[in-house]
mmCIF file of C-alpha atoms in Angstrom:
data_model
loop_
_atom_site.group_PDB
_atom_site.id
_atom_site.type_symbol
_atom_site.label_atom_id
_atom_site.label_comp_id
_atom_site.label_asym_id
_atom_site.label_seq_id
_atom_site.Cartn_x
_atom_site.Cartn_y
_atom_site.Cartn_z
ATOM 1 C CA SER A 1 -15.739 -16.077 -6.351
ATOM 2 C CA LEU A 2 -14.193 -13.329 -4.287
ATOM 3 C CA SER A 3 -15.932 -14.507 -1.095
ATOM 4 C CA THR A 4 -14.370 -17.987 -1.338
ATOM 5 C CA ASN A 5 -10.912 -16.619 -2.231
ATOM 6 C CA ASP A 6 -10.775 -18.342 -5.627
ATOM 7 C CA CYS A 7 -11.765 -15.557 -8.005
ATOM 8 C CA GLN A 8 -10.645 -16.246 -11.585
ATOM 9 C CA LEU A 9 -10.667 -13.627 -14.328
ATOM 10 C CA ALA A 10 -10.035 -14.006 -18.047
ATOM 11 C CA GLY A 11 -7.782 -11.572 -19.903
ATOM 12 C CA GLY A 12 -9.251 -8.071 -20.024
ATOM 13 C CA GLN A 13 -11.690 -8.680 -17.161
ATOM 14 C CA PHE A 14 -11.661 -6.823 -13.870
ATOM 15 C CA ILE A 15 -13.227 -6.983 -10.443
ATOM 16 C CA GLU A 16 -14.138 -4.090 -8.188
ATOM 17 C CA PHE A 17 -14.986 -4.542 -4.515
ATOM 18 C CA SER A 18 -15.008 -2.649 -1.221
ATOM 19 C CA SER A 19 -12.962 -3.662 1.780
ATOM 20 C CA THR A 20 -11.334 -2.059 4.791
ATOM 21 C CA ALA A 21 -9.138 -5.136 5.364
ATOM 22 C CA SER A 22 -5.551 -5.583 4.227
ATOM 23 C CA MET A 23 -5.091 -8.482 1.848
ATOM 24 C CA ARG A 24 -2.692 -10.252 -0.476
ATOM 25 C CA VAL A 25 -3.550 -10.471 -4.178
ATOM 26 C CA THR A 26 -1.941 -13.263 -6.214
ATOM 27 C CA ALA A 27 -2.052 -14.159 -9.904
ATOM 28 C CA ASP A 28 -0.467 -16.627 -12.301
ATOM 29 C CA GLN A 29 -0.480 -14.052 -15.127
ATOM 30 C CA PRO A 30 0.447 -10.332 -15.207
ATOM 31 C CA ILE A 31 -2.143 -8.101 -13.515
ATOM 32 C CA ALA A 32 -2.536 -4.510 -12.378
ATOM 33 C CA VAL A 33 -3.802 -3.785 -8.868
ATOM 34 C CA ALA A 34 -5.132 -0.404 -7.814
ATOM 35 C CA GLN A 35 -6.582 1.077 -4.647
ATOM 36 C CA PHE A 36 -9.357 3.669 -4.595
ATOM 37 C CA PHE A 37 -9.956 5.848 -1.539
ATOM 38 C CA ALA A 38 -13.581 6.761 -0.856
ATOM 39 C CA GLY A 39 -14.497 10.416 -0.568
ATOM 40 C CA GLN A 40 -15.766 12.093 2.561
ATOM 41 C CA GLY A 41 -19.443 11.270 3.032
ATOM 42 C CA ASP A 42 -19.502 8.763 0.119
ATOM 43 C CA THR A 43 -20.445 5.801 2.301
ATOM 44 C CA GLN A 44 -22.928 7.434 4.655
ATOM 45 C CA GLY A 45 -24.595 5.148 7.131
ATOM 46 C CA LEU A 46 -21.811 2.578 7.094
ATOM 47 C CA PRO A 47 -19.396 2.180 10.017
ATOM 48 C CA THR A 48 -16.481 2.972 7.664
ATOM 49 C CA ASP A 49 -17.778 6.319 6.359
ATOM 50 C CA PRO A 50 -14.682 8.494 5.948
ATOM 51 C CA SER A 51 -14.773 11.721 7.922
ATOM 52 C CA GLN A 52 -12.154 13.281 5.615
ATOM 53 C CA GLY A 53 -10.938 12.933 2.066
ATOM 54 C CA ASP A 54 -11.851 12.973 -1.582
ATOM 55 C CA PRO A 55 -11.603 10.032 -3.982
ATOM 56 C CA SER A 56 -8.010 9.072 -4.836
ATOM 57 C CA PHE A 57 -6.535 6.318 -7.006
ATOM 58 C CA VAL A 58 -3.162 4.599 -6.481
ATOM 59 C CA LEU A 59 -1.552 1.847 -8.570
ATOM 60 C CA LEU A 60 0.218 -0.705 -6.360
ATOM 61 C CA PRO A 61 3.521 -2.258 -7.476
ATOM 62 C CA PRO A 62 4.100 -6.011 -7.114
ATOM 63 C CA SER A 63 6.278 -7.164 -4.203
ATOM 64 C CA GLU A 64 8.990 -8.149 -6.716
ATOM 65 C CA GLN A 65 9.440 -4.415 -7.447
ATOM 66 C CA TRP A 66 9.603 -3.204 -3.833
ATOM 67 C CA ARG A 67 12.689 -1.150 -2.945
ATOM 68 C CA SER A 68 15.042 -1.067 0.033
ATOM 69 C CA SER A 69 15.025 2.741 0.293
ATOM 70 C CA TYR A 70 12.679 5.576 -0.562
ATOM 71 C CA THR A 71 12.550 9.344 -0.248
ATOM 72 C CA VAL A 72 8.995 10.686 -0.300
ATOM 73 C CA LEU A 73 7.069 13.883 0.375
ATOM 74 C CA ALA A 74 4.015 14.227 2.633
ATOM 75 C CA ALA A 75 1.982 17.089 1.188
ATOM 76 C CA PRO A 76 1.847 20.493 2.860
ATOM 77 C CA GLY A 77 -1.577 21.880 3.695
ATOM 78 C CA ILE A 78 -3.018 18.411 4.454
ATOM 79 C CA LYS A 79 -4.163 17.639 8.015
ATOM 80 C CA ASP A 80 -3.338 13.894 8.239
ATOM 81 C CA ASN A 81 -0.462 12.266 6.310
ATOM 82 C CA TYR A 82 0.543 8.587 6.311
ATOM 83 C CA LEU A 83 2.943 6.066 4.881
ATOM 84 C CA GLY A 84 1.259 2.797 3.977
ATOM 85 C CA LEU A 85 4.020 0.219 4.561
ATOM 86 C CA ALA A 86 3.910 -3.439 3.496
ATOM 87 C CA ILE A 87 6.654 -6.022 4.136
ATOM 88 C CA ASP A 88 7.287 -9.738 3.832
ATOM 89 C CA SER A 89 8.229 -10.702 7.401
ATOM 90 C CA THR A 90 10.354 -13.632 6.175
ATOM 91 C CA LYS A 91 12.643 -11.193 4.316
ATOM 92 C CA VAL A 92 12.642 -7.953 6.302
ATOM 93 C CA ALA A 93 14.375 -7.440 9.655
ATOM 94 C CA SER A 94 13.345 -3.800 10.153
ATOM 95 C CA VAL A 95 11.938 -0.666 8.567
ATOM 96 C CA ASP A 96 13.108 2.795 9.590
ATOM 97 C CA VAL A 97 11.352 6.069 8.813
ATOM 98 C CA ASP A 98 13.606 9.089 9.217
ATOM 99 C CA GLY A 99 16.069 6.940 11.193
ATOM 100 C CA THR A 100 13.514 5.615 13.690
ATOM 101 C CA ALA A 101 12.382 1.976 13.709
ATOM 102 C CA VAL A 102 8.739 1.416 12.796
ATOM 103 C CA THR A 103 6.861 -0.945 15.107
ATOM 104 C CA GLY A 104 3.283 -2.141 15.310
ATOM 105 C CA PHE A 105 2.981 -3.934 11.978
ATOM 106 C CA THR A 106 -0.173 -6.057 11.600
ATOM 107 C CA ALA A 107 -0.033 -9.521 10.020
ATOM 108 C CA ILE A 108 -2.200 -10.307 7.003
ATOM 109 C CA ALA A 109 -3.853 -13.597 7.953
ATOM 110 C CA GLY A 110 -2.618 -16.677 6.102
ATOM 111 C CA THR A 111 0.432 -14.890 4.637
ATOM 112 C CA THR A 112 3.928 -13.793 5.629
ATOM 113 C CA PHE A 113 3.046 -10.160 4.862
ATOM 114 C CA GLN A 114 2.590 -7.392 7.414
ATOM 115 C CA VAL A 115 1.262 -3.847 7.034
ATOM 116 C CA LYS A 116 1.296 -0.547 8.897
ATOM 117 C CA ASN A 117 -0.357 2.816 8.242
ATOM 118 C CA HIS A 118 2.328 5.015 9.754
ATOM 119 C CA PRO A 119 1.440 8.666 10.513
ATOM 120 C CA VAL A 120 4.024 11.251 9.395
ATOM 121 C CA THR A 121 4.408 15.005 9.494
ATOM 122 C CA VAL A 122 4.375 17.274 6.448
ATOM 123 C CA GLY A 123 7.652 17.250 4.522
ATOM 124 C CA THR A 124 10.311 14.895 3.175
ATOM 125 C CA HIS A 125 10.754 11.438 4.683
ATOM 126 C CA THR A 126 13.247 8.629 4.116
ATOM 127 C CA ILE A 127 12.353 4.965 4.436
ATOM 128 C CA SER A 128 15.134 2.375 4.860
ATOM 129 C CA VAL A 129 14.520 -1.367 4.802
ATOM 130 C CA THR A 130 16.986 -3.815 6.384
ATOM 131 C CA ALA A 131 16.916 -7.405 5.169
ATOM 132 C CA LYS A 132 17.178 -10.578 7.185
ATOM 133 C CA PRO A 133 20.339 -12.643 6.434
ATOM 134 C CA GLN A 134 20.484 -13.990 2.857
ATOM 135 C CA GLN A 135 17.337 -12.087 1.855
ATOM 136 C CA ALA A 136 16.742 -9.172 -0.500
ATOM 137 C CA PRO A 137 15.200 -6.250 1.398
ATOM 138 C CA GLY A 138 12.112 -4.501 0.191
ATOM 139 C CA ALA A 139 8.931 -2.809 1.305
ATOM 140 C CA GLY A 140 5.904 -1.485 -0.486
ATOM 141 C CA VAL A 141 5.311 2.201 0.267
ATOM 142 C CA THR A 142 2.205 4.250 -0.437
ATOM 143 C CA VAL A 143 2.115 7.913 0.601
ATOM 144 C CA TYR A 144 -1.301 9.396 1.295
ATOM 145 C CA GLY A 145 -3.133 12.061 3.212
ATOM 146 C CA TYR A 146 -6.596 13.368 4.059
ATOM 147 C CA ASP A 147 -8.238 16.630 4.963
ATOM 148 C CA SER A 148 -11.728 18.089 4.643
ATOM 149 C CA TYR A 149 -12.968 16.986 1.188
ATOM 150 C CA VAL A 150 -9.418 16.588 -0.149
ATOM 151 C CA SER A 151 -6.936 13.730 -0.332
ATOM 152 C CA TYR A 152 -3.876 12.571 -2.215
ATOM 153 C CA GLY A 153 -2.095 9.280 -2.664
ATOM 154 C CA TYR A 154 0.834 7.944 -4.656
ATOM 155 C CA THR A 155 3.177 4.965 -4.831
ATOM 156 C CA GLY A 156 6.397 5.805 -2.987
ATOM 157 C CA GLY A 157 8.452 4.222 -5.774
ATOM 158 C CA LEU A 158 9.326 0.912 -7.360
ATOM 159 C CA ASP A 159 12.151 -0.916 -9.077
ATOM 160 C CA LEU A 160 11.827 -1.613 -12.780
ATOM 161 C CA GLY A 161 13.359 -5.093 -13.022
ATOM 162 C CA THR A 162 11.956 -7.631 -15.477
ATOM 163 C CA ILE A 163 9.578 -9.988 -13.683
ATOM 164 C CA VAL A 164 7.522 -11.266 -16.626
ATOM 165 C CA THR A 165 8.986 -12.696 -19.842
ATOM 166 C CA GLY A 166 7.538 -14.293 -22.937
ATOM 167 C CA ILE A 167 4.598 -11.969 -23.459
#
């Protein structure tokens, strides 16, 4: 079950759940993981009711496809823009956005992963990831933004190396 952290799905099955927590998803077979953003007013009465936004859908790349550099665009005409950053702290020494080091990452309990929702201004941004010695650098990047009854979100990029064979 999802609540006991041992959810098992057969081929073609899916699970949908709500959470405001960051988490790590693992699998022993190929999977697709997506994130849906709730729309403004869609969860009325709950402490997590969004005060901005419209439903958005973002496919998340596996950590094996994370890149060491990205160039992304935060949409004009949107009030609040963010970079969703995810790193493996055993592999990454630092992450810079537009030449400035990002601090304040939050650990995902029971893992070596850390995350940060980093606010950015409208326009083009560069993300550079520096590896620890003898490690391959990489970070997961999601670009998203919210305004009154509108939102957007997209994967900042991914490598396209082969990670699954024999299918």
